[in-house]
Structures are given as structure tokens and as C-alpha cells.
Coordinates of C-alpha atoms and ligand atoms in Angstrom, one line a residue:
M122 CA -103.1 -0.3 29.8
K123 CA -101.0 1.3 27.0
K124 CA -99.5 -1.1 24.5
I125 CA -96.0 -0.6 23.7
A126 CA -93.6 -1.7 21.0
I127 CA -89.9 -1.0 21.2
L128 CA -87.9 -0.9 18.1
G129 CA -84.3 -1.1 19.4
S130 CA -84.9 -3.0 22.7
T131 CA -81.4 -4.1 23.6
G132 CA -79.7 -0.8 23.1
S133 CA -79.2 1.8 26.0
I134 CA -82.5 3.5 25.4
G135 CA -84.5 0.4 24.9
T136 CA -83.1 -1.3 28.0
Q137 CA -84.0 1.9 30.2
T138 CA -87.5 1.9 28.5
L139 CA -88.1 -1.6 29.7
Q140 CA -87.0 -0.4 33.1
V141 CA -89.5 2.4 33.2
I142 CA -92.3 -0.2 32.1
K143 CA -91.1 -2.6 34.9
N144 CA -91.5 0.2 37.3
N145 CA -95.1 0.9 36.1
E146 CA -96.2 -2.7 35.4
N147 CA -99.8 -1.9 35.9
L148 CA -99.8 0.9 33.1
F149 CA -98.1 -0.8 30.2
Q150 CA -98.0 -4.0 28.2
V151 CA -95.1 -4.9 26.0
K152 CA -96.5 -6.0 22.6
S153 CA -93.3 -6.3 20.5
L154 CA -89.5 -6.1 20.9
V155 CA -87.3 -5.7 18.1
A156 CA -83.6 -5.8 18.4
Y157 CA -80.8 -5.3 15.9
S158 CA -78.8 -8.5 16.5
D159 CA -78.3 -9.4 20.3
K160 CA -80.5 -12.4 20.4
K161 CA -79.4 -13.6 24.0
K162 CA -80.4 -10.2 25.6
L163 CA -83.7 -10.1 23.4
N164 CA -84.6 -13.6 24.6
K165 CA -84.0 -12.7 28.1
Q166 CA -86.2 -9.5 27.6
A167 CA -89.0 -11.5 26.3
E168 CA -88.8 -13.9 29.1
G169 CA -89.4 -10.9 31.4
F170 CA -92.0 -9.0 29.4
H171 CA -93.9 -11.6 27.4
P172 CA -94.4 -9.9 24.3
L173 CA -96.5 -11.2 21.4
N174 CA -93.5 -11.1 19.1
Y175 CA -89.9 -10.4 19.1
F176 CA -87.4 -10.3 16.3
T177 CA -83.9 -9.5 15.3
I178 CA -83.5 -7.1 12.3
K179 CA -80.4 -9.0 11.4
D180 CA -82.5 -12.2 11.0
D181 CA -85.9 -10.9 9.8
G182 CA -84.8 -7.8 7.9
A183 CA -86.3 -4.1 8.4
K184 CA -89.7 -5.4 7.5
C185 CA -90.1 -6.7 11.0
L186 CA -90.0 -3.3 12.3
T187 CA -93.3 -2.6 10.3
S188 CA -95.0 -5.7 11.6
A189 CA -93.8 -5.2 15.1
I190 CA -95.8 -1.8 15.5
K191 CA -99.2 -3.4 14.7
D192 CA -100.7 -3.7 18.1
A193 CA -98.9 -0.8 19.8
D194 CA -100.4 2.5 21.1
I195 CA -96.9 3.8 21.6
V196 CA -94.0 2.8 19.3
V197 CA -90.7 3.5 21.0
V198 CA -88.2 4.1 18.3
A199 CA -84.6 3.7 19.6
T200 CA -83.0 2.0 16.6
R201 CA -79.9 3.3 15.0
G202 CA -79.7 5.1 11.7
I203 CA -82.7 5.4 9.4
V204 CA -83.6 1.7 9.4
A205 CA -86.9 2.6 11.2
I206 CA -88.2 5.3 8.7
D207 CA -90.7 3.0 7.1
A208 CA -92.0 1.9 10.5
V209 CA -92.2 5.5 11.7
L210 CA -94.2 6.6 8.7
Q211 CA -96.5 3.6 9.0
A212 CA -97.0 4.2 12.6
I213 CA -98.1 7.7 12.0
K214 CA -100.4 6.6 9.2
D215 CA -102.1 4.1 11.6
G216 CA -102.6 6.8 14.0
R217 CA -100.2 5.4 16.7
T218 CA -98.0 7.4 18.9
V219 CA -94.3 7.5 18.0
A220 CA -92.0 8.2 21.0
L221 CA -88.7 9.0 19.1
A222 CA -85.3 8.5 20.6
N223 CA -83.6 8.1 17.3
K224 CA -82.8 11.3 15.9
E225 CA -81.5 10.3 12.4
T226 CA -85.2 9.6 11.3
L227 CA -86.0 13.3 11.8
V228 CA -82.8 14.7 10.7
C229 CA -82.8 12.8 7.4
G230 CA -86.5 12.4 7.0
G231 CA -87.9 15.2 8.8
E232 CA -90.0 16.6 5.6
L233 CA -91.5 13.2 5.3
V234 CA -92.4 12.8 8.8
K235 CA -94.0 16.4 8.8
D236 CA -96.0 15.6 5.7
Y237 CA -97.3 12.3 7.3
L238 CA -98.1 14.1 10.7
S239 CA -100.2 16.9 8.7
R240 CA -102.2 14.1 6.8
Y241 CA -102.7 11.3 9.2
K242 CA -103.7 11.0 12.8
G243 CA -100.5 9.7 14.4
K244 CA -98.6 11.7 16.9
L245 CA -94.9 12.3 17.3
I246 CA -93.2 12.8 20.7
T247 CA -89.6 12.9 21.8
V248 CA -87.6 10.9 24.1
D249 CA -84.3 12.9 23.6
S250 CA -83.4 14.5 26.9
E251 CA -82.9 18.0 25.4
H252 CA -86.0 17.9 23.4
S253 CA -88.1 16.5 26.3
A254 CA -86.8 19.4 28.2
I255 CA -88.1 21.9 25.7
W256 CA -91.2 20.1 25.3
Q257 CA -91.9 20.4 29.1
C258 CA -90.9 24.0 29.1
I259 CA -93.3 25.0 26.2
E260 CA -96.2 22.9 27.5
G261 CA -99.1 25.5 28.2
N262 CA -97.3 28.3 26.3
K263 CA -98.1 29.7 22.8
H264 CA -95.9 28.8 19.9
S265 CA -95.9 32.4 18.6
Q266 CA -94.5 33.5 21.9
I267 CA -91.3 31.5 21.8
N268 CA -88.2 33.7 21.0
K269 CA -85.7 31.0 20.9
L270 CA -84.7 27.4 22.1
I271 CA -81.5 26.9 23.8
L272 CA -80.1 23.4 23.6
T273 CA -77.6 22.5 26.3
A274 CA -74.7 20.2 25.5
S275 CA -72.5 18.4 28.0
G276 CA -69.5 19.3 25.7
G277 CA -68.6 15.6 25.6
A278 CA -65.4 14.0 26.5
F279 CA -63.1 16.4 24.8
K280 CA -64.5 19.7 25.8
N281 CA -61.3 20.8 27.4
F282 CA -59.0 19.4 24.9
T283 CA -56.7 21.9 22.9
T284 CA -56.5 21.7 19.2
E285 CA -53.2 19.8 19.5
Q286 CA -54.6 17.2 22.0
L287 CA -57.7 16.7 19.7
K288 CA -55.4 15.6 16.9
T289 CA -54.3 12.4 18.8
A290 CA -57.7 12.0 20.8
K291 CA -58.6 8.3 20.5
A292 CA -62.1 6.8 20.5
K293 CA -61.4 4.8 23.9
E294 CA -61.0 8.2 25.5
A295 CA -64.2 9.6 24.1
L296 CA -66.2 6.7 25.4
K297 CA -65.5 7.7 28.9
H298 CA -68.3 10.4 28.8
P299 CA -68.3 12.5 31.8
T300 CA -72.0 12.6 32.6
W301 CA -74.4 10.4 30.4
S302 CA -74.0 6.7 29.9
M303 CA -74.9 6.0 26.4
G304 CA -74.2 3.8 23.3
Q305 CA -71.1 4.1 21.4
K306 CA -72.2 6.1 18.4
I307 CA -73.8 8.8 20.4
T308 CA -71.0 9.0 22.7
I309 CA -68.6 9.7 19.7
D310 CA -71.2 12.0 18.3
S311 CA -71.3 13.7 21.7
A312 CA -67.5 14.1 21.7
T313 CA -67.4 15.7 18.1
M314 CA -70.5 17.7 19.1
M315 CA -72.1 16.3 16.0
N316 CA -74.9 15.1 18.2
K317 CA -75.9 18.7 19.1
G318 CA -75.9 19.5 15.5
L319 CA -78.1 16.9 14.7
E320 CA -80.3 17.9 17.8
I321 CA -80.6 21.5 16.2
I322 CA -82.4 19.9 13.0
E323 CA -84.3 17.6 15.1
A324 CA -85.7 20.5 17.3
S325 CA -86.4 22.5 14.4
Y326 CA -88.7 19.7 13.0
L327 CA -90.3 18.7 16.3
F328 CA -91.1 22.3 17.5
D329 CA -91.4 24.0 14.1
I330 CA -88.7 26.6 14.9
P331 CA -86.2 27.9 12.4
Q332 CA -82.7 26.8 13.1
E333 CA -81.6 30.5 13.3
Q334 CA -83.7 30.6 16.6
I335 CA -82.0 27.7 18.1
E336 CA -78.8 28.2 20.2
V337 CA -76.4 25.8 21.9
L338 CA -74.8 26.2 25.1
I339 CA -72.2 24.0 26.7
H340 CA -73.3 23.0 30.3
P341 CA -70.7 20.5 31.6
Q342 CA -73.0 19.4 34.6
S343 CA -75.9 18.1 32.4
I344 CA -78.4 19.2 35.0
V345 CA -80.2 21.8 32.9
H346 CA -81.3 19.7 30.1
S347 CA -82.4 22.7 27.8
M348 CA -84.1 26.0 27.9
V349 CA -86.8 28.1 26.0
E350 CA -86.8 31.9 26.0
F351 CA -90.2 33.5 25.5
C352 CA -91.0 36.9 24.0
D353 CA -91.1 38.7 27.3
G354 CA -87.6 37.7 28.1
A355 CA -88.5 34.9 30.6
V356 CA -86.4 31.9 30.2
M357 CA -87.7 28.4 31.3
A358 CA -85.5 25.5 32.0
Q359 CA -85.9 21.9 32.8
M360 CA -83.6 20.3 35.3
S361 CA -83.0 17.0 36.8
N362 CA -80.0 14.8 37.3
P363 CA -78.9 13.3 34.0
D364 CA -81.1 10.1 33.8
M365 CA -82.7 9.0 30.6
T366 CA -85.5 7.2 32.4
L367 CA -87.2 10.7 33.1
P368 CA -87.7 11.7 29.4
I369 CA -88.6 8.1 28.7
Q370 CA -91.0 8.0 31.4
Y371 CA -92.6 11.5 30.6
A372 CA -93.1 10.3 27.0
L373 CA -94.8 7.1 28.2
T374 CA -97.1 8.6 30.6
Y375 CA -97.7 11.9 28.9
P376 CA -99.9 14.1 29.5
D377 CA -99.6 12.5 33.0
R378 CA -96.6 13.0 35.3
L379 CA -95.9 10.1 37.6
P380 CA -93.5 9.6 40.5
S381 CA -90.3 7.9 39.3
K382 CA -87.2 6.2 40.8
A383 CA -84.9 8.9 39.6
A384 CA -82.8 10.3 42.3
P385 CA -84.0 13.6 43.4
L386 CA -82.1 16.7 42.3
S387 CA -80.2 18.7 45.0
L388 CA -79.0 22.1 43.8
A389 CA -77.3 22.9 47.1
D390 CA -73.7 23.6 46.7
K391 CA -73.9 22.8 43.0
K392 CA -72.1 24.9 40.4
L393 CA -73.9 25.3 37.2
E394 CA -71.7 26.5 34.2
F395 CA -72.6 27.6 30.7
Y396 CA -70.5 28.6 28.0
L397 CA -70.5 28.8 24.1
P398 CA -69.1 25.9 22.1
D399 CA -65.7 26.6 20.2
Y400 CA -66.9 26.2 16.8
N401 CA -63.3 26.0 15.4
K402 CA -62.6 22.9 17.2
F403 CA -66.2 21.4 17.0
K404 CA -66.9 22.0 13.2
C405 CA -69.8 19.3 13.1
I406 CA -72.3 21.8 14.5
N407 CA -72.0 24.0 11.6
L408 CA -71.8 21.4 9.0
C409 CA -75.3 20.3 10.3
R410 CA -76.5 23.9 10.0
Q411 CA -75.1 24.0 6.5
A412 CA -76.6 20.7 5.3
F413 CA -80.0 21.6 6.9
S414 CA -80.0 25.0 5.0
R415 CA -79.3 23.2 1.9
G416 CA -82.2 20.9 2.6
G417 CA -83.4 17.9 0.5
L418 CA -81.4 14.9 1.0
Y419 CA -78.3 16.8 2.3
P420 CA -79.0 16.1 6.0
A421 CA -79.1 12.4 5.0
V422 CA -75.8 12.9 3.1
L423 CA -74.2 14.4 6.2
N424 CA -75.7 11.6 8.5
A425 CA -74.5 8.8 6.4
A426 CA -71.1 10.3 6.0
N427 CA -70.8 10.8 9.9
D428 CA -72.0 7.1 10.5
V429 CA -69.1 5.8 8.5
C430 CA -66.6 8.3 10.1
V431 CA -67.6 7.3 13.5
E432 CA -67.3 3.6 12.7
K433 CA -63.9 4.1 11.4
Y434 CA -62.9 6.3 14.1
L435 CA -64.1 3.6 16.6
K436 CA -61.7 1.2 14.9
N437 CA -59.0 3.7 14.9
K438 CA -58.8 3.9 11.1
I439 CA -59.1 7.7 11.3
G440 CA -58.4 10.4 13.6
F441 CA -60.7 12.6 15.5
W442 CA -59.9 15.7 13.3
D443 CA -60.6 13.6 10.3
I444 CA -64.4 13.2 11.1
A445 CA -65.5 16.8 10.3
S446 CA -63.1 17.3 7.3
I447 CA -64.2 14.0 5.7
I448 CA -67.8 15.0 6.2
E449 CA -67.4 18.4 5.1
R450 CA -65.7 17.0 1.7
V451 CA -68.5 14.5 1.2
L452 CA -71.1 17.4 1.6
N453 CA -69.1 19.5 -0.9
E454 CA -68.6 16.8 -3.5
Y455 CA -71.7 14.6 -3.3
K456 CA -74.5 15.7 -5.6
T457 CA -78.0 14.6 -5.0
E458 CA -81.2 16.1 -6.4
S459 CA -83.7 13.3 -5.8
E460 CA -87.0 14.1 -4.2
I461 CA -87.2 12.8 -0.5
S462 CA -88.8 9.4 -0.1
A463 CA -88.3 6.5 2.2
D464 CA -86.7 4.7 -0.6
S465 CA -84.6 7.7 -1.9
L466 CA -83.3 8.2 1.8
L467 CA -82.2 4.6 2.1
T468 CA -80.6 4.5 -1.2
T469 CA -78.8 7.9 -0.6
D470 CA -77.6 6.4 2.8
K471 CA -76.1 3.4 1.0
L472 CA -74.4 5.4 -1.7
V473 CA -72.9 8.1 0.6
K474 CA -71.6 5.3 2.8
I475 CA -69.9 3.8 -0.1
Y476 CA -68.5 7.1 -1.2
T477 CA -67.3 8.0 2.3
E478 CA -65.6 4.6 2.4
N479 CA -63.8 5.3 -0.8
I480 CA -62.6 8.7 0.3
I481 CA -61.2 7.0 3.6
D482 CA -59.6 4.3 1.6
G483 CA -58.0 6.8 -0.5
V484 CA -59.9 5.6 -3.8
I485 CA -61.5 9.0 -4.5
Ligands
MG594 MG1 -79.9 14.5 23.5

């Protein structure tokens, strides 16, 4: 039996991971559950899965994440932000497999994670649906034969909005995501397409492909989860109904593929559309590319600024259009030359959040 720790067990991915485990009871044993703050839900999960330990970050601090991974073969990381960076690095050092659903860890700390992967025995696998698709497409192929990765995007709730409509688009409209049911932060990131920008950086680290070879295509039906073009021109795509339990199960059972409870895909009479994003309306994708090119701590600067903007947007304190402008301003103004370490990432995250809040409050 594989021993599992879930960091972020009460969120959308955490809950669905437990669903997959329940469907395959004889294969997995839950060792630890860590939630952010939802004690009620955590206690209920603990009753059902009997973990050795379970904590909330709010009560026990981020240290509980590192203690939670101790007995696990696979550490599912579905926390928010970069709170799990130390736990991810420790898990790699210990030789465990990290199943990463949280993209911020790689976006901000990709250099560190890469360094740890080269020095220690631990492995990193992805639970992000697009990246799982790419992973499945490149299995059995040579890295040198990959021409490019094509990340598909649903386009989010505002994909058909005009520039005028975007000016007044409210968070509660964004939360009605057309195809995926996800947490609030990622649903807003999907509406701004920041999510896809972050996924470019994530894909670059996961598959060791330069961002220039990673493209984005809007695909509103969310059936094709991403594609890989090879040197001979062949394009491989991975398809299924939009259902996160599939990439979660693939990560947990890899290299095996097992039957699942996902509804079978029927393509008959289905229309699949693909088009390029409007980069003038959805500026966050290129802000990600810029921050990634600058390197160092700049992806962490972008991520922290975005975190604050999403929070303020959810509270109706700023408009949709402000999100990209504020992030752009922070990227232009905020100077950082520190070396990347887990500590400098967490410090930068804190300082940039204060800086961004000050901009929004009109202090700077
Ligand atoms: Mg994704």
C-alpha cells in the first residue's frame, strides 16, 4: 500500500484526492492530513480515513507541514501560495514523491526545486490537469524530439467579454466558471488567465522546456487538456471530460493506469474549438512570461502581487482591469536581488504583499 500525506486536504484538490483514495481503498493508506483552517471538515476527513496525524496550519503553523510528510511515500501538495515550499524541499531530500497540485511552489521556487531534484532521490510529479496531459503525451517519447508544448485554457468566465465589459466585470460573475469547478483563487486566476501564465512557468520547470517553446490555445470545452508537438510534426493530445480525479488518480497510481469512476468521454456530435488568447485583454499571461525571463525572485514578486490583487478583487476593492495594471506596476517598481532560498522566497512574498497593498491603498 502506498502511504499518502495530503497537504491542503480540505480544499478542492484535497477533497477530490480523498475521493480517489476512497475509490481505491486497498491501494492507499492516508498517513497525514493538513488543512489550512477548516477544522470541522478536517475532523470529518480524519474520522473517515484514520490518519496518524492531522493538523491545521492556522493552529500549528507551517512547521506542521514538514512533520506531516514523515511517513509518506507520496506527498500530495494542494496548499495555497508558497506555504509548502519547505515541506516540498524536505520531501525531495527524504526521497519521497511529491504530487504537486500547487503551482506557486514551482513558479516561485522552481530553481530551488530543480536543484533539490538533481541532488536528492525524491521525485516530482504533477497533478495539474494540463501538465498531467503533457506528461501522459510525452511518456515513451524522447525529450529531444519535443518541438513544443501546447497548453490549452478554458479561457475562463470572461473569455467572450469585450474590453468595456471587462472594466465592470465582478468577481461573483468570474466564480461561475464554465467548465471546471475549483477554488476561488484559481477561478479568478482562470478569468484573468494568470493561471495559464503561471502554468507556462510550471511546465517549463516540470518538462525542462524553454518558455519560447510553450504556447497557449483557448479551448472552451476543456476536453483536450493539452498537447505536445514532436519533431516530425505529430501532435499528441490527451482528452477526457473535465474531471480532476483523473490527473489525481494518474499521479497516485503511476506508472499504472487503473479503471476510474470518471464519466466516459463521448466525442460524437461534440464540437471542439481552439483559438489564440487576446493578449490585450488578458495581459497576465505576458506578465508571467516577463517575470520568468527576468528570473531570480521576480516570479515570486509577480505571484505575491497577484495573490493580493485576487483577494482585493474578490472583496470588490479593485476592478478586473486593475489586476494586471497593479501587478505590472509592482514588477516595474519592486527591486530584489537576493539569492533564491526558501527563506528569501517567504520574505519576498511578505514584503511584496505589503508593497502591493500599499499601492492599492494609495499610500505609494
Ligand atoms: Mg491547470
